[in-house]
Amino acid sequence: MDYAGLDYRNIRFPVDRPLSEAERAVRYQQKKASNAPPMDFLSVIEFNSNYIDLVDRWYSIKGFNTWFGVLVALGGVFFCVMIVWAFFWAPVTDQRAALWFMMIVLLPIALGLVWGGWWLIRTECGRWTHYPMRLNRKTRQVHFFRQNGTVLTVPWDSLFLTLGKEKCPLAGTTYDLRAHVLDADDETVRESFSLGYPSPLGNAESIDKFWAFLQP
């Protein structure tokens, strides 16, 4: 599961930094036509002569964190109850060392499971169902729905578009079409987001095809 870029510590896209040479080397130029065959990459919500609406990169895996978090949290609660019961009410008098070990070592681990499950649930529940973005062909503006509910509007031609690369424990290496909003110096990344889904195939060719589809 690729959750890179979510507004949580350690998985946010890095900002307030200079562009890297690696990003410059794989830049997509808005005014340079692509030779790749176009592919929508299952990322399109709506398409017409005025605009394209795209899903966010996490939409296809929406819900996984919720049910998995519930399982983790319930498992933690179960272990907490069992440990407390064993320590205070279990009819065991000759195993106090083991019971103290459970209370001092295992109970914090069980509480950690409860907290971890709740954290996973909160990454999805109480939030928007998806964070769409609109590419307006008429005005050449991009409207990006941020995770805090605000909308960023920037000119299409001002975006620094590049091939994003992420390494995820479960998904392996994924690629995406990454958009950077630069400062006035055209060097400093102030905000980043990706257009559509990341590539589940682990290769950049899919993103090349998606880029060809998006070009006006």
Coordinates of C-alpha atoms in Angstrom, one line a residue:
M1 CA 0.0 0.0 0.0
D2 CA 1.4 3.3 -1.1
Y3 CA 0.5 6.1 1.3
A4 CA 3.3 8.4 0.4
G5 CA 2.3 12.1 0.5
L6 CA -0.4 11.8 3.1
D7 CA -0.3 14.7 5.6
Y8 CA 1.4 12.7 8.4
R9 CA 4.9 12.8 9.8
N10 CA 7.5 10.8 7.8
I11 CA 5.3 10.2 4.8
R12 CA 4.6 13.8 3.7
F13 CA 6.2 14.9 0.4
P14 CA 9.3 16.9 1.4
V15 CA 8.9 20.7 0.9
D16 CA 10.8 23.9 1.7
R17 CA 13.8 22.4 -0.1
P18 CA 15.7 23.0 -3.3
L19 CA 14.9 20.9 -6.4
S20 CA 17.2 17.9 -6.7
E21 CA 19.3 17.1 -9.8
A22 CA 17.4 13.8 -10.0
E23 CA 14.1 15.6 -10.3
R24 CA 15.5 17.9 -13.0
A25 CA 16.8 15.0 -15.0
V26 CA 13.3 13.4 -15.3
R27 CA 11.3 16.6 -15.8
Y28 CA 8.2 16.6 -18.0
Q29 CA 8.1 19.8 -20.1
Q30 CA 4.6 21.3 -20.6
K31 CA 5.4 22.6 -24.0
K32 CA 7.2 19.5 -25.3
A33 CA 5.0 16.9 -26.9
S34 CA 5.2 13.3 -25.7
N35 CA 5.7 10.4 -28.1
A36 CA 4.2 7.8 -25.7
P37 CA 0.8 6.4 -26.4
P38 CA -1.8 8.1 -24.1
M39 CA -3.4 6.2 -21.2
D40 CA -5.8 7.5 -18.6
F41 CA -4.5 5.2 -16.0
L42 CA -8.0 4.8 -14.4
S43 CA -7.4 8.2 -12.8
V44 CA -10.2 10.2 -14.5
I45 CA -13.4 11.2 -12.7
E46 CA -14.8 13.4 -15.4
F47 CA -13.5 14.5 -18.9
N48 CA -14.9 17.1 -21.2
S49 CA -13.8 19.9 -23.6
N50 CA -13.2 22.3 -20.7
Y51 CA -11.5 20.3 -18.0
I52 CA -10.2 16.9 -16.6
D53 CA -11.0 15.9 -13.0
L54 CA -8.6 13.4 -11.5
V55 CA -8.6 11.3 -8.3
D56 CA -5.9 11.5 -5.7
R57 CA -3.2 8.9 -5.4
W58 CA -4.7 7.2 -2.4
Y59 CA -8.3 6.8 -3.7
S60 CA -7.8 3.2 -4.9
I61 CA -6.8 2.0 -1.5
K62 CA -9.3 4.0 0.5
G63 CA -10.8 1.9 3.3
F64 CA -7.8 -0.4 3.9
N65 CA -6.5 1.6 6.8
T66 CA -9.9 1.7 8.4
W67 CA -10.6 -2.1 8.5
F68 CA -7.0 -3.0 9.3
G69 CA -6.9 -0.3 12.0
V70 CA -10.1 -1.7 13.6
L71 CA -8.5 -5.2 13.6
V72 CA -5.3 -3.9 15.2
A73 CA -7.2 -1.8 17.8
L74 CA -9.6 -4.6 18.7
G75 CA -6.6 -7.0 19.1
G76 CA -4.9 -4.5 21.4
V77 CA -8.0 -4.1 23.5
F78 CA -8.4 -7.8 23.8
F79 CA -4.8 -8.3 25.0
C80 CA -5.2 -5.3 27.5
V81 CA -8.3 -6.9 29.0
M82 CA -6.7 -10.3 29.3
I83 CA -3.5 -9.0 30.9
V84 CA -5.4 -6.9 33.4
W85 CA -7.7 -9.8 34.2
A86 CA -4.8 -12.2 34.6
F87 CA -3.0 -9.8 37.0
F88 CA -5.9 -8.9 39.3
W89 CA -8.4 -11.7 39.1
A90 CA -6.8 -14.9 37.7
P91 CA -6.6 -17.7 40.3
V92 CA -2.8 -17.9 40.0
T93 CA -0.6 -17.3 43.1
D94 CA 2.7 -18.9 42.2
Q95 CA 3.4 -17.1 38.9
R96 CA 3.6 -13.5 40.1
A97 CA 6.9 -12.9 38.2
A98 CA 5.2 -13.8 34.9
L99 CA 2.2 -11.7 35.8
W100 CA 4.4 -8.7 36.5
F101 CA 6.2 -9.2 33.2
M102 CA 2.8 -9.1 31.5
M103 CA 1.8 -5.9 33.2
I104 CA 5.1 -4.1 32.8
V105 CA 6.2 -5.3 29.3
L106 CA 3.2 -6.7 27.4
L107 CA 0.5 -4.2 28.6
P108 CA 2.4 -1.2 27.0
I109 CA 2.7 -3.2 23.8
A110 CA -1.0 -3.9 23.8
L111 CA -1.7 -0.3 24.4
G112 CA 0.6 0.6 21.5
L113 CA -1.6 -1.7 19.3
V114 CA -4.7 0.2 20.4
W115 CA -3.0 3.6 19.6
G116 CA -1.6 2.3 16.3
G117 CA -5.1 1.0 15.2
W118 CA -6.7 4.3 16.2
W119 CA -4.0 6.2 14.2
L120 CA -4.7 4.1 11.1
I121 CA -8.5 4.7 11.5
R122 CA -8.0 8.4 11.8
T123 CA -6.0 8.6 8.5
E124 CA -9.3 7.9 6.7
C125 CA -12.3 8.4 9.0
G126 CA -13.5 11.9 9.6
R127 CA -11.8 13.0 6.4
W128 CA -12.9 13.6 2.8
T129 CA -13.7 10.6 0.7
H130 CA -11.2 11.8 -1.9
Y131 CA -9.1 14.8 -2.7
P132 CA -9.7 15.6 -6.4
M133 CA -7.9 17.9 -8.7
R134 CA -9.1 19.7 -11.8
L135 CA -7.0 20.5 -14.9
N136 CA -8.9 23.4 -16.7
R137 CA -7.9 23.3 -20.3
K138 CA -9.5 26.7 -21.0
T139 CA -7.8 28.7 -18.3
R140 CA -4.7 26.5 -18.1
Q141 CA -5.2 26.4 -14.3
V142 CA -4.8 23.5 -11.9
H143 CA -7.1 23.3 -8.9
F144 CA -5.8 20.9 -6.2
F145 CA -7.9 19.9 -3.3
R146 CA -5.7 19.8 -0.2
Q147 CA -6.2 17.4 2.7
N148 CA -7.1 20.2 5.0
G149 CA -10.1 21.1 2.9
T150 CA -8.5 24.2 1.1
V151 CA -8.0 24.4 -2.6
L152 CA -4.7 25.4 -4.3
T153 CA -5.0 27.1 -7.7
V154 CA -1.9 27.5 -9.8
P155 CA -1.2 28.0 -13.5
W156 CA -0.4 24.8 -15.3
D157 CA 2.7 26.2 -16.9
S158 CA 4.2 27.3 -13.6
L159 CA 4.3 23.7 -12.2
F160 CA 7.5 21.8 -12.2
L161 CA 6.4 18.3 -13.3
T162 CA 8.7 15.4 -12.8
L163 CA 8.7 11.6 -12.3
G164 CA 8.2 10.9 -8.6
K165 CA 9.6 7.8 -7.0
E166 CA 8.7 6.2 -3.7
K167 CA 9.7 3.1 -1.9
C168 CA 7.0 1.6 0.2
P169 CA 7.2 -1.5 2.5
L170 CA 4.2 -3.2 1.0
A171 CA 3.9 -1.7 -2.5
G172 CA 7.6 -1.8 -3.4
T173 CA 8.9 1.0 -5.7
T174 CA 6.2 3.1 -7.2
Y175 CA 6.3 6.0 -9.7
D176 CA 4.0 9.0 -10.0
L177 CA 3.5 12.2 -11.9
R178 CA 4.7 14.7 -9.3
A179 CA 3.9 18.4 -9.4
H180 CA 6.0 20.9 -7.5
V181 CA 4.8 24.4 -6.8
L182 CA 8.0 26.5 -6.7
D183 CA 8.9 29.8 -5.0
A184 CA 9.7 32.9 -6.9
D185 CA 13.3 31.8 -7.2
D186 CA 12.2 28.8 -9.4
E187 CA 14.4 26.6 -7.1
T188 CA 12.6 26.1 -3.8
V189 CA 9.7 23.6 -3.5
R190 CA 6.9 25.0 -1.5
E191 CA 4.2 22.4 -2.2
S192 CA 4.0 19.0 -3.8
F193 CA 1.3 16.7 -5.0
S194 CA 0.9 13.9 -7.5
L195 CA -1.6 13.7 -10.4
G196 CA -3.7 10.6 -10.4
Y197 CA -2.6 7.2 -9.3
P198 CA 1.0 6.0 -8.8
S199 CA 2.2 3.3 -11.1
P200 CA 1.5 -0.2 -9.6
L201 CA 3.7 -1.7 -12.2
G202 CA 6.9 -0.4 -10.8
N203 CA 8.0 1.2 -14.1
A204 CA 8.1 4.7 -15.4
E205 CA 6.6 3.9 -18.8
S206 CA 3.0 4.0 -17.4
I207 CA 3.6 7.5 -16.1
D208 CA 4.9 8.5 -19.5
K209 CA 1.7 7.3 -21.1
F210 CA -0.4 9.1 -18.4
W211 CA 1.5 12.3 -19.1
A212 CA 0.8 12.0 -22.8
F213 CA -2.9 11.7 -21.9
L214 CA -2.9 14.9 -19.8
Q215 CA -1.0 17.1 -22.3
P216 CA -3.4 19.8 -23.7

